[in-house]
Amino acid sequence: MMNLEKRMNKKAVGVVGAGMAVMMGVAGCSSSSSPDSGEAGGEAVTVFHRWTAGHQEAVESVLESCSDELGIPVDISNVPQADYEVQLPVALSSNNPPDIYALWPGGRAVFQAENGLIAPITDFYNEKIAPTFAEGVNAGATEADGEVYVMPFNVQPAEFYYRTDAFEANGLEEPETWDEFVDVVDTLVDAGDTPIVLATGSGWEPLFWFDTLIMRTAGPEFRERLMLGEESYLDPKVVEAMEHWAELIDAGAFNDSMTSMSWEEMVPFMVDGRADMMFMASFASNNLTTAGLVPGEDFKAFPFPTIDPDVEYATDGAMEGWATTGARDNEEDVHAILECFVSTPEATAYVEDFQVPSPNVEVPETAFAEDVRPFAAGWAAMTQQGVFQQNLELSTAPAVTDVAKRELPRFLANPDDMMMVLEELESASQAAYSE
């Protein structure tokens, strides 16, 4: 297997650049490379994705390396993230849909399956992929119908990041239970601190909270059914989860002006000490580090505390992955590319390039930079302990997501509106899943 330097400098094999070529291809015009123009011989596997900058380089480096190794040409099209969800349905409905495309496990994949736009990869996944993946990821990748539609290639669990100086100054330890967590919040409030920074400006930021509170009170199976319209948002279990959230609001746990902030604006609150904790997916560790905090010294992390010890452990977050259309008679080549992408050597190179957790448990901790390794161990533990589920934005019908992104910020601003918020969510869920 090539070393990293060689991988990053070698010539691309059968690769199409992003930009106008993609837009033309999606619109039905010919791009600068046709599916049978690969240099390695044979018909190319077409790949459609949305990543930019460093992530694009890391992803495409692996695809190119697999193309070289397997002798299967690969044509890669990259659409800007802001345009991807508009362009993807057009691409999938065209006469020449991509063989492989970027997607998340969860509700969107299930909807695509119902419309015949995605091919299940269950047997291939269980035989070739699952044995090297964390069990929590395998559980999260398997949909309620028992099928796997998306092969994850990174996982981004949500956890609490906290300022070590605030905890040390107040004699606090990382809480493991909800009662301990509430005690931490109360202590910080009494000290005049803002315990937790939370933004709601983009709507999705509070979804990690909602999801995890449901998981901690009702368990991942209930939460999965809720996302698929099979449980009610008015169920007492959901109300209980919201009451825990309201308890924190009433205690003064959160900052003011949430609605005017995006998640990126949460980071300065942590950096300059205006807040002591934030609950966010693993990518936040890089933002905190880039902003000047030293990981392991200035900030550390702990998982969302247990509320009911009898409830199965689960982690909320995001899994990015690859789906297949099955539109052409090249399943063997498509599966070979997918298997190569998450093989231990290639997954290790991907982590080295992009510093994001892999579902492959054989990727060594040394793939992460030294100062990131303490967090990497925690990320691995969360994906291997219980179920890993996608956040609400990726797990349910888009219409329900839209309501959640509007109504959960409303709840945070006015917790007395809790039941009205849940009624809005229930109405949206019934409308989305009654068809």
CSV table of C-alpha atoms in Angstrom, one decimal:
chain,number,residue,atom,x,y,z
A,1,MET,CA,0.0,0.0,0.0
A,2,MET,CA,1.3,3.5,-0.9
A,3,ASN,CA,2.6,5.8,1.8
A,4,LEU,CA,0.7,9.0,2.4
A,5,GLU,CA,3.2,11.3,0.5
A,6,LYS,CA,3.0,9.1,-2.6
A,7,ARG,CA,-0.8,8.9,-2.3
A,8,MET,CA,-1.2,12.7,-2.2
A,9,ASN,CA,1.2,13.4,-5.1
A,10,LYS,CA,0.3,10.6,-7.5
A,11,LYS,CA,-1.6,11.2,-10.7
A,12,ALA,CA,-5.4,10.8,-10.5
A,13,VAL,CA,-6.9,7.9,-12.3
A,14,GLY,CA,-10.0,8.6,-14.4
A,15,VAL,CA,-11.0,11.5,-12.3
A,16,VAL,CA,-13.4,14.3,-13.3
A,17,GLY,CA,-13.0,17.7,-11.6
A,18,ALA,CA,-15.8,19.6,-9.8
A,19,GLY,CA,-17.5,22.8,-11.0
A,20,MET,CA,-19.0,23.2,-14.4
A,21,ALA,CA,-18.4,19.6,-15.5
A,22,VAL,CA,-20.6,18.4,-12.7
A,23,MET,CA,-23.3,21.0,-13.3
A,24,MET,CA,-23.4,20.2,-17.0
A,25,GLY,CA,-23.5,16.4,-16.2
A,26,VAL,CA,-26.4,16.8,-13.8
A,27,ALA,CA,-28.2,18.9,-16.3
A,28,GLY,CA,-27.9,16.2,-18.9
A,29,CYS,CA,-25.0,17.6,-20.9
A,30,SER,CA,-21.7,15.7,-21.4
A,31,SER,CA,-18.9,16.3,-19.0
A,32,SER,CA,-15.2,16.4,-19.7
A,33,SER,CA,-15.0,12.6,-19.1
A,34,SER,CA,-17.4,9.9,-20.0
A,35,PRO,CA,-18.0,6.8,-17.9
A,36,ASP,CA,-15.9,4.6,-20.2
A,37,SER,CA,-12.9,7.0,-20.4
A,38,GLY,CA,-10.9,5.7,-17.5
A,39,GLU,CA,-7.2,5.2,-17.9
A,40,ALA,CA,-7.1,1.9,-16.0
A,41,GLY,CA,-9.2,0.1,-18.6
A,42,GLY,CA,-12.8,-0.9,-18.6
A,43,GLU,CA,-15.9,1.1,-17.8
A,44,ALA,CA,-15.5,3.6,-14.9
A,45,VAL,CA,-17.4,3.6,-11.7
A,46,THR,CA,-19.0,7.0,-11.3
A,47,VAL,CA,-18.9,8.8,-7.9
A,48,PHE,CA,-21.0,11.8,-7.0
A,49,HIS,CA,-20.2,13.7,-3.8
A,50,ARG,CA,-20.4,17.0,-2.0
A,51,TRP,CA,-17.2,17.6,0.0
A,52,THR,CA,-14.9,20.5,-0.3
A,53,ALA,CA,-11.3,21.6,0.6
A,54,GLY,CA,-9.4,19.2,2.8
A,55,HIS,CA,-12.3,16.7,3.0
A,56,GLN,CA,-12.5,16.5,-0.8
A,57,GLU,CA,-8.8,15.9,-1.1
A,58,ALA,CA,-8.9,13.1,1.6
A,59,VAL,CA,-11.9,11.4,0.0
A,60,GLU,CA,-10.7,11.6,-3.6
A,61,SER,CA,-7.2,10.5,-2.6
A,62,VAL,CA,-8.7,7.2,-1.3
A,63,LEU,CA,-10.9,6.7,-4.3
A,64,GLU,CA,-7.9,7.2,-6.6
A,65,SER,CA,-5.7,4.9,-4.6
A,66,CYS,CA,-8.5,2.2,-4.8
A,67,SER,CA,-8.8,2.8,-8.5
A,68,ASP,CA,-5.1,2.1,-8.9
A,69,GLU,CA,-5.0,-0.9,-6.7
A,70,LEU,CA,-8.1,-2.6,-8.2
A,71,GLY,CA,-7.6,-1.5,-11.8
A,72,ILE,CA,-11.1,0.0,-11.9
A,73,PRO,CA,-11.3,3.5,-13.3
A,74,VAL,CA,-13.3,6.0,-11.3
A,75,ASP,CA,-15.0,9.2,-12.5
A,76,ILE,CA,-15.5,11.6,-9.6
A,77,SER,CA,-18.0,14.5,-9.7
A,78,ASN,CA,-18.0,17.0,-6.8
A,79,VAL,CA,-20.9,19.5,-6.2
A,80,PRO,CA,-20.6,22.3,-3.7
A,81,GLN,CA,-22.2,21.4,-0.4
A,82,ALA,CA,-24.7,24.2,-0.6
A,83,ASP,CA,-26.0,22.8,-3.9
A,84,TYR,CA,-25.8,19.1,-3.2
A,85,GLU,CA,-29.2,18.4,-1.9
A,86,VAL,CA,-30.7,20.3,-4.9
A,87,GLN,CA,-28.5,18.6,-7.5
A,88,LEU,CA,-28.7,15.0,-6.0
A,89,PRO,CA,-32.3,14.3,-6.9
A,90,VAL,CA,-31.7,15.6,-10.4
A,91,ALA,CA,-28.7,13.3,-10.7
A,92,LEU,CA,-30.5,10.3,-9.4
A,93,SER,CA,-33.5,10.8,-11.7
A,94,SER,CA,-31.4,11.3,-14.8
A,95,ASN,CA,-30.8,8.7,-17.5
A,96,ASN,CA,-27.3,8.3,-16.2
A,97,PRO,CA,-27.3,8.3,-12.4
A,98,PRO,CA,-24.1,7.9,-10.5
A,99,ASP,CA,-23.0,4.4,-9.4
A,100,ILE,CA,-21.9,5.7,-5.9
A,101,TYR,CA,-23.1,8.9,-4.2
A,102,ALA,CA,-22.7,10.6,-0.9
A,103,LEU,CA,-25.5,10.0,1.6
A,104,TRP,CA,-26.3,9.5,5.3
A,105,PRO,CA,-27.9,6.4,6.8
A,106,GLY,CA,-31.4,7.1,8.1
A,107,GLY,CA,-34.6,8.6,7.0
A,108,ARG,CA,-33.4,10.0,3.7
A,109,ALA,CA,-32.0,6.6,2.6
A,110,VAL,CA,-35.3,4.9,3.5
A,111,PHE,CA,-37.3,7.5,1.5
A,112,GLN,CA,-35.0,7.0,-1.5
A,113,ALA,CA,-35.5,3.2,-1.2
A,114,GLU,CA,-39.2,3.7,-1.3
A,115,ASN,CA,-38.8,5.6,-4.5
A,116,GLY,CA,-36.5,3.1,-6.1
A,117,LEU,CA,-33.5,5.4,-6.2
A,118,ILE,CA,-31.1,3.5,-4.0
A,119,ALA,CA,-29.9,-0.1,-4.0
A,120,PRO,CA,-29.7,-2.1,-0.8
A,121,ILE,CA,-26.2,-3.4,0.0
A,122,THR,CA,-27.2,-5.5,3.0
A,123,ASP,CA,-25.6,-8.9,2.0
A,124,PHE,CA,-22.4,-7.2,0.8
A,125,TYR,CA,-22.2,-5.0,3.9
A,126,ASN,CA,-22.8,-7.8,6.4
A,127,GLU,CA,-20.3,-10.1,4.8
A,128,LYS,CA,-17.5,-7.7,3.8
A,129,ILE,CA,-17.9,-4.5,5.8
A,130,ALA,CA,-19.6,-5.2,9.2
A,131,PRO,CA,-16.8,-7.5,10.6
A,132,THR,CA,-14.3,-4.6,10.8
A,133,PHE,CA,-16.9,-1.9,11.9
A,134,ALA,CA,-17.9,-0.9,15.4
A,135,GLU,CA,-21.1,-2.7,16.4
A,136,GLY,CA,-22.8,0.6,17.2
A,137,VAL,CA,-22.2,1.8,13.7
A,138,ASN,CA,-23.5,-1.5,12.2
A,139,ALA,CA,-26.6,-1.1,14.3
A,140,GLY,CA,-27.0,2.5,13.1
A,141,ALA,CA,-26.4,1.6,9.5
A,142,THR,CA,-29.1,-1.0,9.5
A,143,GLU,CA,-32.5,0.5,8.9
A,144,ALA,CA,-35.8,-0.4,10.5
A,145,ASP,CA,-36.7,-2.6,7.5
A,146,GLY,CA,-33.5,-4.7,8.2
A,147,GLU,CA,-31.7,-3.4,5.1
A,148,VAL,CA,-28.4,-1.5,4.8
A,149,TYR,CA,-28.5,1.3,2.1
A,150,VAL,CA,-25.5,3.4,3.1
A,151,MET,CA,-22.0,2.3,4.0
A,152,PRO,CA,-20.6,4.7,6.6
A,153,PHE,CA,-17.0,5.8,6.2
A,154,ASN,CA,-16.8,8.3,9.1
A,155,VAL,CA,-18.6,8.8,12.3
A,156,GLN,CA,-19.0,12.0,14.3
A,157,PRO,CA,-20.4,11.3,17.8
A,158,ALA,CA,-21.8,14.2,19.8
A,159,GLU,CA,-20.3,14.8,23.3
A,160,PHE,CA,-19.7,17.5,25.8
A,161,TYR,CA,-16.6,19.6,25.5
A,162,TYR,CA,-15.6,21.5,28.6
A,163,ARG,CA,-13.0,24.0,29.8
A,164,THR,CA,-10.7,22.3,32.3
A,165,ASP,CA,-10.0,25.6,34.2
A,166,ALA,CA,-13.7,26.0,35.0
A,167,PHE,CA,-14.0,22.5,36.3
A,168,GLU,CA,-10.8,22.7,38.3
A,169,ALA,CA,-11.7,26.1,39.8
A,170,ASN,CA,-15.0,24.7,41.1
A,171,GLY,CA,-13.7,21.3,42.1
A,172,LEU,CA,-15.8,19.5,39.5
A,173,GLU,CA,-15.4,16.1,37.9
A,174,GLU,CA,-16.8,14.8,34.7
A,175,PRO,CA,-20.4,13.8,35.4
A,176,GLU,CA,-21.6,10.3,34.6
A,177,THR,CA,-25.3,10.6,35.6
A,178,TRP,CA,-27.9,13.2,35.0
A,179,ASP,CA,-28.1,14.1,38.7
A,180,GLU,CA,-24.3,14.7,38.7
A,181,PHE,CA,-24.6,16.8,35.6
A,182,VAL,CA,-27.3,19.0,37.1
A,183,ASP,CA,-25.1,19.4,40.1
A,184,VAL,CA,-22.3,20.6,37.8
A,185,VAL,CA,-24.6,23.1,36.1
A,186,ASP,CA,-25.9,24.4,39.5
A,187,THR,CA,-22.3,24.8,40.8
A,188,LEU,CA,-21.3,26.8,37.7
A,189,VAL,CA,-24.3,29.0,37.8
A,190,ASP,CA,-23.6,29.7,41.5
A,191,ALA,CA,-20.1,30.7,40.5
A,192,GLY,CA,-21.5,33.3,38.1
A,193,ASP,CA,-20.6,31.3,35.0
A,194,THR,CA,-22.7,30.4,31.9
A,195,PRO,CA,-22.5,26.6,32.1
A,196,ILE,CA,-23.4,25.7,28.5
A,197,VAL,CA,-23.3,27.6,25.2
A,198,LEU,CA,-25.9,26.6,22.6
A,199,ALA,CA,-26.8,28.2,19.3
A,200,THR,CA,-30.1,27.8,17.4
A,201,GLY,CA,-29.5,30.1,14.4
A,202,SER,CA,-29.3,27.3,11.9
A,203,GLY,CA,-32.0,25.3,13.5
A,204,TRP,CA,-30.1,22.0,13.6
A,205,GLU,CA,-27.8,22.7,16.6
A,206,PRO,CA,-30.5,21.8,19.2
A,207,LEU,CA,-31.3,18.5,17.4
A,208,PHE,CA,-28.3,16.7,19.1
A,209,TRP,CA,-29.9,17.6,22.5
A,210,PHE,CA,-33.4,16.4,21.6
A,211,ASP,CA,-32.1,13.2,20.1
A,212,THR,CA,-29.8,12.3,23.0
A,213,LEU,CA,-32.4,13.1,25.7
A,214,ILE,CA,-34.9,10.8,23.9
A,215,MET,CA,-32.2,8.1,23.7
A,216,ARG,CA,-31.4,8.5,27.4
A,217,THR,CA,-35.0,8.4,28.6
A,218,ALA,CA,-36.7,6.1,26.1
A,219,GLY,CA,-33.9,4.2,24.4
A,220,PRO,CA,-32.6,4.0,20.8
A,221,GLU,CA,-35.4,1.6,19.5
A,222,PHE,CA,-38.1,4.0,20.6
A,223,ARG,CA,-36.2,6.9,19.1
A,224,GLU,CA,-35.8,5.2,15.8
A,225,ARG,CA,-39.5,4.4,15.6
A,226,LEU,CA,-40.2,8.0,16.5
A,227,MET,CA,-38.1,9.2,13.6
A,228,LEU,CA,-40.1,6.9,11.3
A,229,GLY,CA,-43.5,8.1,12.4
A,230,GLU,CA,-44.2,4.9,14.4
A,231,GLU,CA,-44.3,6.6,17.8
A,232,SER,CA,-45.9,9.8,18.9
A,233,TYR,CA,-44.1,13.1,19.8
A,234,LEU,CA,-46.8,13.4,22.5
A,235,ASP,CA,-45.7,10.1,24.2
A,236,PRO,CA,-44.9,10.5,27.9
A,237,LYS,CA,-41.4,9.4,27.2
A,238,VAL,CA,-40.8,12.4,24.9
A,239,VAL,CA,-42.5,14.7,27.4
A,240,GLU,CA,-40.1,13.3,30.1
A,241,ALA,CA,-37.1,14.0,27.9
A,242,MET,CA,-38.3,17.6,27.2
A,243,GLU,CA,-38.8,18.1,30.9
A,244,HIS,CA,-35.2,17.3,31.6
A,245,TRP,CA,-34.2,19.8,29.0
A,246,ALA,CA,-36.5,22.4,30.6
A,247,GLU,CA,-34.9,21.7,34.0
A,248,LEU,CA,-31.6,22.9,32.6
A,249,ILE,CA,-33.2,26.0,31.0
A,250,ASP,CA,-34.9,26.9,34.3
A,251,ALA,CA,-31.6,26.5,36.1
A,252,GLY,CA,-30.0,29.1,33.9
A,253,ALA,CA,-27.7,26.6,32.1
A,254,PHE,CA,-27.7,28.3,28.7
A,255,ASN,CA,-26.5,31.5,27.2
A,256,ASP,CA,-28.8,34.3,26.0
A,257,SER,CA,-29.3,35.2,22.3
A,258,MET,CA,-29.3,31.6,21.0
A,259,THR,CA,-31.4,32.4,18.0
A,260,SER,CA,-29.0,35.0,16.6
A,261,MET,CA,-26.0,32.6,16.7
A,262,SER,CA,-24.8,29.8,14.5
A,263,TRP,CA,-22.9,26.8,15.8
A,264,GLU,CA,-19.5,28.3,14.8
A,265,GLU,CA,-20.3,31.2,17.1
A,266,MET,CA,-20.5,28.8,20.0
A,267,VAL,CA,-16.7,28.3,19.8
A,268,PRO,CA,-15.7,31.9,20.8
A,269,PHE,CA,-17.8,31.5,23.9
A,270,MET,CA,-15.7,28.5,24.9
A,271,VAL,CA,-12.4,30.1,23.8
A,272,ASP,CA,-12.8,33.3,25.9
A,273,GLY,CA,-14.5,31.7,28.8
A,274,ARG,CA,-18.0,33.1,28.4
A,275,ALA,CA,-19.2,29.5,28.6
A,276,ASP,CA,-17.8,26.3,30.2
A,277,MET,CA,-19.4,23.5,28.1
A,278,MET,CA,-20.8,22.8,24.7
A,279,PHE,CA,-22.5,19.7,23.3
A,280,MET,CA,-21.6,19.1,19.7
A,281,ALA,CA,-20.3,16.5,17.3
A,282,SER,CA,-16.7,15.5,17.2
A,283,PHE,CA,-15.8,18.0,14.5
A,284,ALA,CA,-16.1,20.7,17.1
A,285,SER,CA,-12.8,19.6,18.7
A,286,ASN,CA,-10.9,20.8,15.6
A,287,ASN,CA,-12.7,24.2,15.7
A,288,LEU,CA,-11.7,24.6,19.4
A,289,THR,CA,-8.2,23.7,18.6
A,290,THR,CA,-7.9,25.9,15.6
A,291,ALA,CA,-9.3,28.8,17.7
A,292,GLY,CA,-6.4,28.4,20.2
A,293,LEU,CA,-7.4,26.0,22.9
A,294,VAL,CA,-5.0,23.2,23.6
A,295,PRO,CA,-6.8,19.8,23.6
A,296,GLY,CA,-6.2,17.8,26.7
A,297,GLU,CA,-5.1,20.9,28.6
A,298,ASP,CA,-7.5,23.7,28.0
A,299,PHE,CA,-10.4,21.5,27.1
A,300,LYS,CA,-11.5,17.9,27.5
A,301,ALA,CA,-14.7,15.9,26.7
A,302,PHE,CA,-17.2,13.5,28.3
A,303,PRO,CA,-20.2,11.7,26.8
A,304,PHE,CA,-23.8,12.7,27.5
A,305,PRO,CA,-24.6,11.5,31.0
A,306,THR,CA,-26.9,8.5,31.8
A,307,ILE,CA,-30.4,9.4,32.8
A,308,ASP,CA,-32.0,5.9,33.3
A,309,PRO,CA,-29.4,3.2,33.8
A,310,ASP,CA,-31.9,0.6,32.6
A,311,VAL,CA,-32.1,2.3,29.1
A,312,GLU,CA,-29.8,0.9,26.4
A,313,TYR,CA,-26.8,3.1,25.8
A,314,ALA,CA,-26.8,5.0,22.5
A,315,THR,CA,-24.9,7.8,20.9
A,316,ASP,CA,-26.2,10.5,18.6
A,317,GLY,CA,-24.2,12.2,15.9
A,318,ALA,CA,-23.6,12.0,12.2
A,319,MET,CA,-22.4,9.2,9.8
A,320,GLU,CA,-21.3,10.2,6.4
A,321,GLY,CA,-21.3,7.4,3.8
A,322,TRP,CA,-21.7,6.0,0.3
A,323,ALA,CA,-24.9,4.8,-1.3
A,324,THR,CA,-25.3,3.0,-4.6
A,325,THR,CA,-28.0,3.3,-7.3
A,326,GLY,CA,-27.6,-0.1,-8.9
A,327,ALA,CA,-28.5,1.5,-12.2
A,328,ARG,CA,-25.9,-0.3,-14.2
A,329,ASP,CA,-24.6,-3.9,-14.4
A,330,ASN,CA,-21.4,-3.2,-12.5
A,331,GLU,CA,-22.2,-4.2,-9.0
A,332,GLU,CA,-19.0,-6.2,-8.6
A,333,ASP,CA,-16.8,-3.1,-9.4
A,334,VAL,CA,-18.9,-0.8,-7.2
A,335,HIS,CA,-18.7,-3.1,-4.2
A,336,ALA,CA,-15.0,-3.5,-4.7
A,337,ILE,CA,-14.5,0.2,-4.6
A,338,LEU,CA,-16.6,0.5,-1.4
A,339,GLU,CA,-14.8,-2.3,0.3
A,340,CYS,CA,-11.4,-0.8,-0.6
A,341,PHE,CA,-12.5,2.6,0.6
A,342,VAL,CA,-13.0,1.4,4.2
A,343,SER,CA,-10.2,-1.2,4.3
A,344,THR,CA,-7.8,-0.7,7.1
A,345,PRO,CA,-5.0,0.8,5.1
A,346,GLU,CA,-7.2,3.2,3.1
A,347,ALA,CA,-9.3,4.1,6.2
A,348,THR,CA,-6.1,4.8,8.1
A,349,ALA,CA,-4.8,7.1,5.3
A,350,TYR,CA,-8.2,8.9,5.2
A,351,VAL,CA,-8.1,9.5,9.0
A,352,GLU,CA,-4.5,10.7,8.7
A,353,ASP,CA,-5.6,13.2,6.0
A,354,PHE,CA,-8.7,14.5,7.6
A,355,GLN,CA,-8.6,13.6,11.3
A,356,VAL,CA,-12.2,12.4,11.5
A,357,PRO,CA,-13.2,9.1,13.3
A,358,SER,CA,-13.5,6.0,11.1
A,359,PRO,CA,-16.1,3.2,11.8
A,360,ASN,CA,-13.3,0.7,11.1
A,361,VAL,CA,-12.1,-0.4,14.5
A,362,GLU,CA,-8.7,-1.6,13.1
A,363,VAL,CA,-7.7,2.0,12.3
A,364,PRO,CA,-4.9,2.7,14.8
A,365,GLU,CA,-5.1,5.6,17.2
A,366,THR,CA,-1.8,6.8,15.8
A,367,ALA,CA,-3.6,7.9,12.7
A,368,PHE,CA,-4.7,10.9,14.7
A,369,ALA,CA,-2.4,13.7,15.6
A,370,GLU,CA,-1.0,13.3,19.1
A,371,ASP,CA,-3.0,16.0,20.7
A,372,VAL,CA,-6.2,14.6,19.2
A,373,ARG,CA,-5.7,11.0,20.5
A,374,PRO,CA,-7.3,11.4,23.9
A,375,PHE,CA,-10.5,12.4,22.1
A,376,ALA,CA,-10.1,9.7,19.5
A,377,ALA,CA,-10.2,7.0,22.3
A,378,GLY,CA,-13.5,8.5,23.5
A,379,TRP,CA,-15.0,8.6,20.0
A,380,ALA,CA,-14.1,4.9,19.5
A,381,ALA,CA,-15.7,4.0,22.8
A,382,MET,CA,-18.9,5.7,22.0
A,383,THR,CA,-19.2,4.0,18.6
A,384,GLN,CA,-18.4,0.6,20.1
A,385,GLN,CA,-20.8,0.9,23.1
A,386,GLY,CA,-24.4,0.5,22.1
A,387,VAL,CA,-26.2,1.9,19.1
A,388,PHE,CA,-25.0,4.9,17.0
A,389,GLN,CA,-27.8,6.9,15.5
A,390,GLN,CA,-28.0,9.8,13.0
A,391,ASN,CA,-29.2,13.1,14.3
A,392,LEU,CA,-32.8,14.1,13.7
A,393,GLU,CA,-32.0,16.2,10.6
A,394,LEU,CA,-30.8,13.0,8.8
A,395,SER,CA,-33.1,10.4,10.4
A,396,THR,CA,-36.6,11.5,9.6
A,397,ALA,CA,-38.7,13.0,6.9
A,398,PRO,CA,-37.5,16.4,5.7
A,399,ALA,CA,-40.8,18.0,6.5
A,400,VAL,CA,-40.5,16.9,10.1
A,401,THR,CA,-36.9,18.2,10.2
A,402,ASP,CA,-38.0,21.6,9.0
A,403,VAL,CA,-40.6,21.8,11.9
A,404,ALA,CA,-38.0,20.6,14.4
A,405,LYS,CA,-35.5,23.2,13.3
A,406,ARG,CA,-38.1,25.9,13.9
A,407,GLU,CA,-39.9,24.6,17.0
A,408,LEU,CA,-37.0,23.4,19.2
A,409,PRO,CA,-35.5,26.9,19.2
A,410,ARG,CA,-38.9,28.1,20.1
A,411,PHE,CA,-39.0,25.7,23.1
A,412,LEU,CA,-35.5,26.9,24.2
A,413,ALA,CA,-36.7,30.5,24.2
A,414,ASN,CA,-40.0,29.7,25.8
A,415,PRO,CA,-40.0,26.3,27.7
A,416,ASP,CA,-43.7,26.8,28.7
A,417,ASP,CA,-44.5,26.2,25.0
A,418,MET,CA,-43.3,22.6,25.3
A,419,MET,CA,-46.6,20.9,24.5
A,420,MET,CA,-47.4,23.2,21.6
A,421,VAL,CA,-43.9,22.4,20.2
A,422,LEU,CA,-44.5,18.7,20.5
A,423,GLU,CA,-48.0,19.0,19.0
A,424,GLU,CA,-46.4,20.8,16.0
A,425,LEU,CA,-43.9,17.9,15.6
A,426,GLU,CA,-46.6,15.3,15.9
A,427,SER,CA,-48.7,17.0,13.3
A,428,ALA,CA,-45.8,17.1,10.9
A,429,SER,CA,-44.9,13.5,11.6
A,430,GLN,CA,-48.4,12.3,11.0
A,431,ALA,CA,-48.6,14.3,7.7
A,432,ALA,CA,-45.3,13.0,6.5
A,433,TYR,CA,-45.9,9.3,7.3
A,434,SER,CA,-49.6,8.9,6.7
A,435,GLU,CA,-49.2,8.8,2.9
